[in-house]
């Protein structure tokens, strides 16, 4: 399970807990969620996101456990 923080243009920010087997899958899921949630010109691919100076994605944890 991954915890991923996504930020855009200093105004949009969200943290997602994503139960995916690989970091790549989790990043793609976070990217999809951010595109649905943010109403700004957020990059639509991980490659564009990595090249962006105004948007970023950070893996906060790669071994998170969901506690209920």
PDB file of N, CA, C and O in Angstrom:
ATOM      1  N   UNK A   1       0.850  -1.166   0.000  1.00  0.00           N
ATOM      2  CA  UNK A   1       0.000   0.000   0.000  1.00  0.00           C
ATOM      3  C   UNK A   1       0.899   1.233   0.000  1.00  0.00           C
ATOM      4  O   UNK A   1       1.886   1.284   0.727  1.00  0.00           O
ATOM      5  N   UNK A   2       0.542   2.205  -0.821  1.00  0.00           N
ATOM      6  CA  UNK A   2       1.357   3.408  -0.981  1.00  0.00           C
ATOM      7  C   UNK A   2       0.577   4.640  -0.546  1.00  0.00           C
ATOM      8  O   UNK A   2      -0.631   4.717  -0.735  1.00  0.00           O
ATOM      9  N   UNK A   3       1.292   5.598   0.032  1.00  0.00           N
ATOM     10  CA  UNK A   3       0.736   6.902   0.346  1.00  0.00           C
ATOM     11  C   UNK A   3       1.447   7.891  -0.571  1.00  0.00           C
ATOM     12  O   UNK A   3       2.669   8.005  -0.536  1.00  0.00           O
ATOM     13  N   UNK A   4       0.664   8.563  -1.414  1.00  0.00           N
ATOM     14  CA  UNK A   4       1.230   9.441  -2.436  1.00  0.00           C
ATOM     15  C   UNK A   4       0.606  10.825  -2.327  1.00  0.00           C
ATOM     16  O   UNK A   4      -0.621  10.969  -2.292  1.00  0.00           O
ATOM     17  N   UNK A   5       1.472  11.835  -2.295  1.00  0.00           N
ATOM     18  CA  UNK A   5       1.040  13.235  -2.246  1.00  0.00           C
ATOM     19  C   UNK A   5       1.202  13.827  -3.640  1.00  0.00           C
ATOM     20  O   UNK A   5       2.246  13.683  -4.264  1.00  0.00           O
ATOM     21  N   UNK A   6       0.151  14.508  -4.098  1.00  0.00           N
ATOM     22  CA  UNK A   6       0.163  15.143  -5.406  1.00  0.00           C
ATOM     23  C   UNK A   6      -0.133  16.620  -5.203  1.00  0.00           C
ATOM     24  O   UNK A   6      -1.033  16.982  -4.441  1.00  0.00           O
ATOM     25  N   UNK A   7       0.636  17.481  -5.871  1.00  0.00           N
ATOM     26  CA  UNK A   7       0.463  18.913  -5.728  1.00  0.00           C
ATOM     27  C   UNK A   7       0.545  19.583  -7.090  1.00  0.00           C
ATOM     28  O   UNK A   7       1.288  19.137  -7.965  1.00  0.00           O
ATOM     29  N   UNK A   8      -0.221  20.675  -7.246  1.00  0.00           N
ATOM     30  CA  UNK A   8      -0.214  21.400  -8.508  1.00  0.00           C
ATOM     31  C   UNK A   8      -0.326  22.898  -8.277  1.00  0.00           C
ATOM     32  O   UNK A   8      -1.231  23.357  -7.578  1.00  0.00           O
ATOM     33  N   UNK A   9       0.585  23.634  -8.863  1.00  0.00           N
ATOM     34  CA  UNK A   9       0.551  25.096  -8.912  1.00  0.00           C
ATOM     35  C   UNK A   9       0.447  25.768  -7.548  1.00  0.00           C
ATOM     36  O   UNK A   9      -0.014  26.899  -7.451  1.00  0.00           O
ATOM     37  N   UNK A  10       0.846  25.118  -6.496  1.00  0.00           N
ATOM     38  CA  UNK A  10       0.802  25.704  -5.166  1.00  0.00           C
ATOM     39  C   UNK A  10      -0.599  25.905  -4.620  1.00  0.00           C
ATOM     40  O   UNK A  10      -0.764  26.442  -3.535  1.00  0.00           O
ATOM     41  N   UNK A  11      -1.624  25.509  -5.361  1.00  0.00           N
ATOM     42  CA  UNK A  11      -3.005  25.696  -4.930  1.00  0.00           C
ATOM     43  C   UNK A  11      -3.739  24.384  -4.691  1.00  0.00           C
ATOM     44  O   UNK A  11      -4.638  24.313  -3.872  1.00  0.00           O
ATOM     45  N   UNK A  12      -3.379  23.365  -5.440  1.00  0.00           N
ATOM     46  CA  UNK A  12      -4.056  22.079  -5.351  1.00  0.00           C
ATOM     47  C   UNK A  12      -3.132  21.068  -4.698  1.00  0.00           C
ATOM     48  O   UNK A  12      -1.965  20.974  -5.057  1.00  0.00           O
ATOM     49  N   UNK A  13      -3.671  20.318  -3.740  1.00  0.00           N
ATOM     50  CA  UNK A  13      -2.862  19.299  -3.087  1.00  0.00           C
ATOM     51  C   UNK A  13      -3.783  18.218  -2.530  1.00  0.00           C
ATOM     52  O   UNK A  13      -4.843  18.519  -1.982  1.00  0.00           O
ATOM     53  N   UNK A  14      -3.354  16.981  -2.684  1.00  0.00           N
ATOM     54  CA  UNK A  14      -4.127  15.872  -2.149  1.00  0.00           C
ATOM     55  C   UNK A  14      -3.185  14.716  -1.835  1.00  0.00           C
ATOM     56  O   UNK A  14      -2.155  14.554  -2.491  1.00  0.00           O
ATOM     57  N   UNK A  15      -3.548  13.934  -0.846  1.00  0.00           N
ATOM     58  CA  UNK A  15      -2.775  12.753  -0.473  1.00  0.00           C
ATOM     59  C   UNK A  15      -3.691  11.541  -0.618  1.00  0.00           C
ATOM     60  O   UNK A  15      -4.829  11.551  -0.141  1.00  0.00           O
ATOM     61  N   UNK A  16      -3.170  10.527  -1.284  1.00  0.00           N
ATOM     62  CA  UNK A  16      -3.956   9.327  -1.572  1.00  0.00           C
ATOM     63  C   UNK A  16      -3.298   8.100  -0.938  1.00  0.00           C
ATOM     64  O   UNK A  16      -2.083   7.960  -0.968  1.00  0.00           O
ATOM     65  N   UNK A  17      -4.115   7.220  -0.394  1.00  0.00           N
ATOM     66  CA  UNK A  17      -3.669   5.912   0.089  1.00  0.00           C
ATOM     67  C   UNK A  17      -4.129   4.915  -0.963  1.00  0.00           C
ATOM     68  O   UNK A  17      -5.326   4.753  -1.197  1.00  0.00           O
ATOM     69  N   UNK A  18      -3.152   4.266  -1.610  1.00  0.00           N
ATOM     70  CA  UNK A  18      -3.460   3.438  -2.769  1.00  0.00           C
ATOM     71  C   UNK A  18      -2.962   2.009  -2.563  1.00  0.00           C
ATOM     72  O   UNK A  18      -1.759   1.780  -2.452  1.00  0.00           O
ATOM     73  N   UNK A  19      -3.871   1.049  -2.541  1.00  0.00           N
ATOM     74  CA  UNK A  19      -3.493  -0.358  -2.359  1.00  0.00           C
ATOM     75  C   UNK A  19      -3.156  -1.037  -3.687  1.00  0.00           C
ATOM     76  O   UNK A  19      -3.957  -1.775  -4.245  1.00  0.00           O
ATOM     77  N   UNK A  20      -1.993  -0.753  -4.212  1.00  0.00           N
ATOM     78  CA  UNK A  20      -1.541  -1.362  -5.463  1.00  0.00           C
ATOM     79  C   UNK A  20      -0.250  -2.137  -5.200  1.00  0.00           C
ATOM     80  O   UNK A  20       0.502  -1.802  -4.278  1.00  0.00           O
ATOM     81  N   UNK A  21       0.046  -3.153  -6.004  1.00  0.00           N
ATOM     82  CA  UNK A  21       1.230  -3.985  -5.757  1.00  0.00           C
ATOM     83  C   UNK A  21       2.561  -3.317  -6.104  1.00  0.00           C
ATOM     84  O   UNK A  21       3.581  -3.665  -5.528  1.00  0.00           O
ATOM     85  N   UNK A  22       2.557  -2.354  -7.028  1.00  0.00           N
ATOM     86  CA  UNK A  22       3.817  -1.708  -7.413  1.00  0.00           C
ATOM     87  C   UNK A  22       3.698  -0.193  -7.306  1.00  0.00           C
ATOM     88  O   UNK A  22       2.593   0.373  -7.387  1.00  0.00           O
ATOM     89  N   UNK A  23       4.840   0.446  -7.148  1.00  0.00           N
ATOM     90  CA  UNK A  23       4.868   1.906  -7.061  1.00  0.00           C
ATOM     91  C   UNK A  23       4.360   2.529  -8.362  1.00  0.00           C
ATOM     92  O   UNK A  23       3.639   3.527  -8.341  1.00  0.00           O
ATOM     93  N   UNK A  24       4.730   1.976  -9.484  1.00  0.00           N
ATOM     94  CA  UNK A  24       4.293   2.494 -10.781  1.00  0.00           C
ATOM     95  C   UNK A  24       2.766   2.465 -10.888  1.00  0.00           C
ATOM     96  O   UNK A  24       2.151   3.442 -11.308  1.00  0.00           O
ATOM     97  N   UNK A  25       2.156   1.361 -10.494  1.00  0.00           N
ATOM     98  CA  UNK A  25       0.686   1.259 -10.524  1.00  0.00           C
ATOM     99  C   UNK A  25       0.050   2.285  -9.589  1.00  0.00           C
ATOM    100  O   UNK A  25      -0.965   2.909  -9.918  1.00  0.00           O
ATOM    101  N   UNK A  26       0.637   2.458  -8.416  1.00  0.00           N
ATOM    102  CA  UNK A  26       0.109   3.413  -7.446  1.00  0.00           C
ATOM    103  C   UNK A  26       0.220   4.843  -7.980  1.00  0.00           C
ATOM    104  O   UNK A  26      -0.712   5.639  -7.830  1.00  0.00           O
ATOM    105  N   UNK A  27       1.338   5.161  -8.615  1.00  0.00           N
ATOM    106  CA  UNK A  27       1.510   6.504  -9.178  1.00  0.00           C
ATOM    107  C   UNK A  27       0.490   6.766 -10.288  1.00  0.00           C
ATOM    108  O   UNK A  27      -0.060   7.858 -10.375  1.00  0.00           O
ATOM    109  N   UNK A  28       0.252   5.788 -11.121  1.00  0.00           N
ATOM    110  CA  UNK A  28      -0.726   5.951 -12.194  1.00  0.00           C
ATOM    111  C   UNK A  28      -2.132   6.154 -11.632  1.00  0.00           C
ATOM    112  O   UNK A  28      -2.905   6.964 -12.140  1.00  0.00           O
ATOM    113  N   UNK A  29      -2.454   5.439 -10.564  1.00  0.00           N
ATOM    114  CA  UNK A  29      -3.754   5.600  -9.924  1.00  0.00           C
ATOM    115  C   UNK A  29      -3.872   6.984  -9.286  1.00  0.00           C
ATOM    116  O   UNK A  29      -4.912   7.640  -9.396  1.00  0.00           O
ATOM    117  N   UNK A  30      -2.815   7.455  -8.638  1.00  0.00           N
ATOM    118  CA  UNK A  30      -2.819   8.796  -8.035  1.00  0.00           C
ATOM    119  C   UNK A  30      -2.950   9.869  -9.110  1.00  0.00           C
ATOM    120  O   UNK A  30      -3.662  10.864  -8.923  1.00  0.00           O
ATOM    121  N   UNK A  31      -2.283   9.683 -10.222  1.00  0.00           N
ATOM    122  CA  UNK A  31      -2.376  10.623 -11.330  1.00  0.00           C
ATOM    123  C   UNK A  31      -3.817  10.696 -11.850  1.00  0.00           C
ATOM    124  O   UNK A  31      -4.360  11.781 -12.065  1.00  0.00           O
ATOM    125  N   UNK A  32      -4.436   9.555 -12.021  1.00  0.00           N
ATOM    126  CA  UNK A  32      -5.827   9.503 -12.472  1.00  0.00           C
ATOM    127  C   UNK A  32      -6.746  10.218 -11.469  1.00  0.00           C
ATOM    128  O   UNK A  32      -7.599  11.022 -11.854  1.00  0.00           O
ATOM    129  N   UNK A  33      -6.562   9.946 -10.189  1.00  0.00           N
ATOM    130  CA  UNK A  33      -7.401  10.561  -9.156  1.00  0.00           C
ATOM    131  C   UNK A  33      -7.211  12.078  -9.129  1.00  0.00           C
ATOM    132  O   UNK A  33      -8.182  12.828  -9.005  1.00  0.00           O
ATOM    133  N   UNK A  34      -5.974  12.539  -9.245  1.00  0.00           N
ATOM    134  CA  UNK A  34      -5.707  13.972  -9.234  1.00  0.00           C
ATOM    135  C   UNK A  34      -6.337  14.656 -10.441  1.00  0.00           C
ATOM    136  O   UNK A  34      -6.895  15.750 -10.320  1.00  0.00           O
ATOM    137  N   UNK A  35      -6.259  14.020 -11.593  1.00  0.00           N
ATOM    138  CA  UNK A  35      -6.883  14.596 -12.787  1.00  0.00           C
ATOM    139  C   UNK A  35      -8.389  14.715 -12.627  1.00  0.00           C
ATOM    140  O   UNK A  35      -8.997  15.647 -13.140  1.00  0.00           O
ATOM    141  N   UNK A  36      -8.998  13.788 -11.928  1.00  0.00           N
ATOM    142  CA  UNK A  36     -10.444  13.847 -11.667  1.00  0.00           C
ATOM    143  C   UNK A  36     -10.786  14.909 -10.622  1.00  0.00           C
ATOM    144  O   UNK A  36     -11.823  15.553 -10.693  1.00  0.00           O
ATOM    145  N   UNK A  37      -9.905  15.082  -9.647  1.00  0.00           N
ATOM    146  CA  UNK A  37     -10.189  15.966  -8.518  1.00  0.00           C
ATOM    147  C   UNK A  37      -9.805  17.419  -8.782  1.00  0.00           C
ATOM    148  O   UNK A  37     -10.541  18.325  -8.422  1.00  0.00           O
ATOM    149  N   UNK A  38      -8.652  17.656  -9.381  1.00  0.00           N
ATOM    150  CA  UNK A  38      -8.152  19.012  -9.572  1.00  0.00           C
ATOM    151  C   UNK A  38      -8.809  19.642 -10.799  1.00  0.00           C
ATOM    152  O   UNK A  38      -8.900  19.014 -11.841  1.00  0.00           O
ATOM    153  N   UNK A  39      -9.215  20.889 -10.677  1.00  0.00           N
ATOM    154  CA  UNK A  39      -9.772  21.587 -11.841  1.00  0.00           C
ATOM    155  C   UNK A  39      -8.744  22.589 -12.357  1.00  0.00           C
ATOM    156  O   UNK A  39      -8.941  23.792 -12.347  1.00  0.00           O
ATOM    157  N   UNK A  40      -7.624  22.043 -12.768  1.00  0.00           N
ATOM    158  CA  UNK A  40      -6.542  22.850 -13.326  1.00  0.00           C
ATOM    159  C   UNK A  40      -5.891  22.039 -14.442  1.00  0.00           C
ATOM    160  O   UNK A  40      -6.261  20.902 -14.684  1.00  0.00           O
ATOM    161  N   UNK A  41      -4.942  22.607 -15.109  1.00  0.00           N
ATOM    162  CA  UNK A  41      -4.277  21.911 -16.205  1.00  0.00           C
ATOM    163  C   UNK A  41      -3.232  20.936 -15.697  1.00  0.00           C
ATOM    164  O   UNK A  41      -2.039  21.126 -15.927  1.00  0.00           O
ATOM    165  N   UNK A  42      -3.661  19.894 -15.009  1.00  0.00           N
ATOM    166  CA  UNK A  42      -2.742  18.915 -14.440  1.00  0.00           C
ATOM    167  C   UNK A  42      -2.268  17.959 -15.533  1.00  0.00           C
ATOM    168  O   UNK A  42      -3.064  17.551 -16.379  1.00  0.00           O
ATOM    169  N   UNK A  43      -0.992  17.586 -15.545  1.00  0.00           N
ATOM    170  CA  UNK A  43      -0.476  16.664 -16.572  1.00  0.00           C
ATOM    171  C   UNK A  43      -1.261  15.356 -16.605  1.00  0.00           C
ATOM    172  O   UNK A  43      -1.700  14.855 -15.584  1.00  0.00           O
ATOM    173  N   UNK A  44      -1.408  14.803 -17.815  1.00  0.00           N
ATOM    174  CA  UNK A  44      -2.203  13.591 -17.954  1.00  0.00           C
ATOM    175  C   UNK A  44      -1.367  12.317 -18.064  1.00  0.00           C
ATOM    176  O   UNK A  44      -1.911  11.226 -18.152  1.00  0.00           O
ATOM    177  N   UNK A  45      -0.037  12.454 -18.020  1.00  0.00           N
ATOM    178  CA  UNK A  45       0.843  11.278 -18.012  1.00  0.00           C
ATOM    179  C   UNK A  45       1.939  11.482 -16.982  1.00  0.00           C
ATOM    180  O   UNK A  45       2.265  12.615 -16.621  1.00  0.00           O
ATOM    181  N   UNK A  46       2.503  10.375 -16.511  1.00  0.00           N
ATOM    182  CA  UNK A  46       3.595  10.473 -15.538  1.00  0.00           C
ATOM    183  C   UNK A  46       4.816  11.164 -16.144  1.00  0.00           C
ATOM    184  O   UNK A  46       5.522  11.906 -15.456  1.00  0.00           O
ATOM    185  N   UNK A  47       5.068  10.958 -17.436  1.00  0.00           N
ATOM    186  CA  UNK A  47       6.206  11.586 -18.095  1.00  0.00           C
ATOM    187  C   UNK A  47       6.062  13.105 -18.094  1.00  0.00           C
ATOM    188  O   UNK A  47       7.017  13.829 -17.795  1.00  0.00           O
ATOM    189  N   UNK A  48       4.868  13.592 -18.414  1.00  0.00           N
ATOM    190  CA  UNK A  48       4.623  15.036 -18.399  1.00  0.00           C
ATOM    191  C   UNK A  48       4.712  15.585 -16.983  1.00  0.00           C
ATOM    192  O   UNK A  48       5.210  16.698 -16.773  1.00  0.00           O
ATOM    193  N   UNK A  49       4.242  14.823 -16.026  1.00  0.00           N
ATOM    194  CA  UNK A  49       4.301  15.245 -14.626  1.00  0.00           C
ATOM    195  C   UNK A  49       5.749  15.384 -14.165  1.00  0.00           C
ATOM    196  O   UNK A  49       6.100  16.353 -13.496  1.00  0.00           O
ATOM    197  N   UNK A  50       6.598  14.436 -14.533  1.00  0.00           N
ATOM    198  CA  UNK A  50       8.005  14.487 -14.133  1.00  0.00           C
ATOM    199  C   UNK A  50       8.733  15.680 -14.748  1.00  0.00           C
ATOM    200  O   UNK A  50       9.667  16.203 -14.157  1.00  0.00           O
ATOM    201  N   UNK A  51       8.288  16.146 -15.903  1.00  0.00           N
ATOM    202  CA  UNK A  51       8.912  17.291 -16.573  1.00  0.00           C
ATOM    203  C   UNK A  51       8.349  18.623 -16.108  1.00  0.00           C
ATOM    204  O   UNK A  51       8.931  19.670 -16.356  1.00  0.00           O
ATOM    205  N   UNK A  52       7.228  18.590 -15.424  1.00  0.00           N
ATOM    206  CA  UNK A  52       6.554  19.806 -14.982  1.00  0.00           C
ATOM    207  C   UNK A  52       7.307  20.464 -13.831  1.00  0.00           C
ATOM    208  O   UNK A  52       7.823  19.795 -12.941  1.00  0.00           O
ATOM    209  N   UNK A  53       7.340  21.785 -13.864  1.00  0.00           N
ATOM    210  CA  UNK A  53       7.955  22.543 -12.773  1.00  0.00           C
ATOM    211  C   UNK A  53       6.913  22.990 -11.754  1.00  0.00           C
ATOM    212  O   UNK A  53       7.257  23.363 -10.643  1.00  0.00           O
ATOM    213  N   UNK A  54       5.639  22.948 -12.125  1.00  0.00           N
ATOM    214  CA  UNK A  54       4.575  23.438 -11.257  1.00  0.00           C
ATOM    215  C   UNK A  54       3.779  22.330 -10.580  1.00  0.00           C
ATOM    216  O   UNK A  54       3.003  22.593  -9.681  1.00  0.00           O
ATOM    217  N   UNK A  55       3.976  21.091 -11.018  1.00  0.00           N
ATOM    218  CA  UNK A  55       3.233  19.964 -10.461  1.00  0.00           C
ATOM    219  C   UNK A  55       4.213  18.879 -10.028  1.00  0.00           C
ATOM    220  O   UNK A  55       5.251  18.704 -10.655  1.00  0.00           O
ATOM    221  N   UNK A  56       3.878  18.181  -8.957  1.00  0.00           N
ATOM    222  CA  UNK A  56       4.748  17.085  -8.544  1.00  0.00           C
ATOM    223  C   UNK A  56       3.984  15.996  -7.812  1.00  0.00           C
ATOM    224  O   UNK A  56       2.868  16.198  -7.346  1.00  0.00           O
ATOM    225  N   UNK A  57       4.636  14.861  -7.724  1.00  0.00           N
ATOM    226  CA  UNK A  57       4.092  13.705  -7.022  1.00  0.00           C
ATOM    227  C   UNK A  57       5.197  13.161  -6.135  1.00  0.00           C
ATOM    228  O   UNK A  57       6.336  13.036  -6.566  1.00  0.00           O
ATOM    229  N   UNK A  58       4.839  12.845  -4.893  1.00  0.00           N
ATOM    230  CA  UNK A  58       5.825  12.343  -3.939  1.00  0.00           C
ATOM    231  C   UNK A  58       5.272  11.106  -3.231  1.00  0.00           C
ATOM    232  O   UNK A  58       4.144  11.128  -2.732  1.00  0.00           O
ATOM    233  N   UNK A  59       6.058  10.042  -3.204  1.00  0.00           N
ATOM    234  CA  UNK A  59       5.672   8.838  -2.474  1.00  0.00           C
ATOM    235  C   UNK A  59       6.080   9.050  -1.014  1.00  0.00           C
ATOM    236  O   UNK A  59       7.264   9.121  -0.694  1.00  0.00           O
ATOM    237  N   UNK A  60       5.101   9.182  -0.140  1.00  0.00           N
ATOM    238  CA  UNK A  60       5.372   9.428   1.274  1.00  0.00           C
ATOM    239  C   UNK A  60       5.675   8.139   2.023  1.00  0.00           C
ATOM    240  O   UNK A  60       6.427   8.138   2.983  1.00  0.00           O
ATOM    241  N   UNK A  61       5.052   7.047   1.575  1.00  0.00           N
ATOM    242  CA  UNK A  61       5.273   5.767   2.223  1.00  0.00           C
ATOM    243  C   UNK A  61       5.011   4.649   1.221  1.00  0.00           C
ATOM    244  O   UNK A  61       4.073   4.718   0.433  1.00  0.00           O
ATOM    245  N   UNK A  62       5.848   3.628   1.257  1.00  0.00           N
ATOM    246  CA  UNK A  62       5.641   2.506   0.357  1.00  0.00           C
ATOM    247  C   UNK A  62       5.305   1.227   1.109  1.00  0.00           C
ATOM    248  O   UNK A  62       5.227   0.157   0.531  1.00  0.00           O
ATOM    249  N   UNK A  63       5.091   1.347   2.382  1.00  0.00           N
ATOM    250  CA  UNK A  63       4.731   0.173   3.174  1.00  0.00           C
ATOM    251  C   UNK A  63       3.650   0.515   4.196  1.00  0.00           C
ATOM    252  O   UNK A  63       3.630   0.002   5.298  1.00  0.00           O
ATOM    253  N   UNK A  64       2.734   1.395   3.794  1.00  0.00           N
ATOM    254  CA  UNK A  64       1.691   1.853   4.704  1.00  0.00           C
ATOM    255  C   UNK A  64       0.716   0.724   5.024  1.00  0.00           C
ATOM    256  O   UNK A  64       0.461  -0.140   4.202  1.00  0.00           O
ATOM    257  N   UNK A  65       0.199   0.760   6.220  1.00  0.00           N
ATOM    258  CA  UNK A  65      -0.838  -0.167   6.637  1.00  0.00           C
ATOM    259  C   UNK A  65      -2.078   0.639   6.974  1.00  0.00           C
ATOM    260  O   UNK A  65      -2.006   1.630   7.684  1.00  0.00           O
ATOM    261  N   UNK A  66      -3.187   0.218   6.449  1.00  0.00           N
ATOM    262  CA  UNK A  66      -4.443   0.904   6.716  1.00  0.00           C
ATOM    263  C   UNK A  66      -4.966   0.446   8.067  1.00  0.00           C
ATOM    264  O   UNK A  66      -5.144  -0.749   8.308  1.00  0.00           O
ATOM    265  N   UNK A  67      -5.186   1.407   8.946  1.00  0.00           N
ATOM    266  CA  UNK A  67      -5.697   1.073  10.286  1.00  0.00           C
ATOM    267  C   UNK A  67      -7.109   1.611  10.399  1.00  0.00           C
ATOM    268  O   UNK A  67      -7.364   2.771  10.163  1.00  0.00           O
ATOM    269  N   UNK A  68      -8.022   0.732  10.753  1.00  0.00           N
ATOM    270  CA  UNK A  68      -9.427   1.142  10.868  1.00  0.00           C
ATOM    271  C   UNK A  68      -9.837   1.083  12.322  1.00  0.00           C
ATOM    272  O   UNK A  68      -9.518   0.193  13.042  1.00  0.00           O
TER     273      UNK A  68
END
